[in-house]
Coordinates of C-alpha atoms in Angstrom, one line a residue:
M77 CA -6.9 18.4 32.6
N78 CA -8.0 14.8 32.0
V79 CA -10.3 15.9 29.2
A80 CA -7.4 17.7 27.5
K81 CA -5.2 14.6 27.9
V82 CA -7.9 12.4 26.4
L83 CA -8.5 14.9 23.5
A84 CA -4.7 15.0 22.8
L85 CA -4.5 11.2 22.8
V86 CA -7.5 10.9 20.5
L87 CA -6.0 13.5 18.2
A88 CA -2.7 11.7 18.2
A89 CA -4.4 8.3 17.5
V90 CA -6.3 9.8 14.6
V91 CA -3.1 11.4 13.1
V92 CA -1.2 8.1 13.5
A93 CA -4.2 6.1 12.0
N94 CA -4.4 8.5 9.0
F95 CA -0.6 8.3 8.4
L96 CA -0.6 4.4 8.6
G97 CA -3.6 4.3 6.3
L98 CA -1.7 6.5 3.8
V99 CA 1.5 4.4 4.1
F100 CA -0.5 1.2 3.6
G101 CA -2.3 2.7 0.6
V102 CA 1.1 3.6 -1.0
I103 CA 2.5 0.1 -0.3
K104 CA -0.7 -1.5 -1.8
Q105 CA -0.3 0.6 -4.9
M106 CA 3.4 -0.2 -5.2
T107 CA 2.8 -4.0 -4.8
F108 CA 0.0 -3.8 -7.4
W109 CA 2.4 -2.1 -9.9
I110 CA 5.3 -4.5 -9.1
V111 CA 3.0 -7.5 -9.5
S112 CA 1.6 -6.2 -12.8
I113 CA 5.1 -5.4 -14.1
I114 CA 6.4 -8.9 -13.2
A115 CA 3.2 -10.5 -14.7
A116 CA 3.8 -8.5 -17.9
I117 CA 7.5 -9.5 -18.1
T118 CA 6.7 -13.2 -17.5
A119 CA 3.9 -13.2 -20.1
Y120 CA 6.2 -11.4 -22.6
K121 CA 8.8 -14.2 -22.0
I122 CA 6.3 -17.1 -21.9
I123 CA 4.0 -16.3 -24.9
P124 CA 6.7 -16.6 -27.6
K125 CA 7.6 -20.0 -26.3
L126 CA 4.0 -21.1 -26.4
R127 CA 3.6 -20.0 -30.0
K128 CA 6.5 -22.2 -31.2

């Protein structure tokens, strides 16, 4: 019985860890895209001012 409980807990922990890893991976990708888009927009706005 104890072994089964431990196995169930380990399995649950692995599933939760995988899910959290997936979520954090998606968040990292999203922040990367948002940062690059913001950087592109700011560069697009700043560069013409620098040329003048």
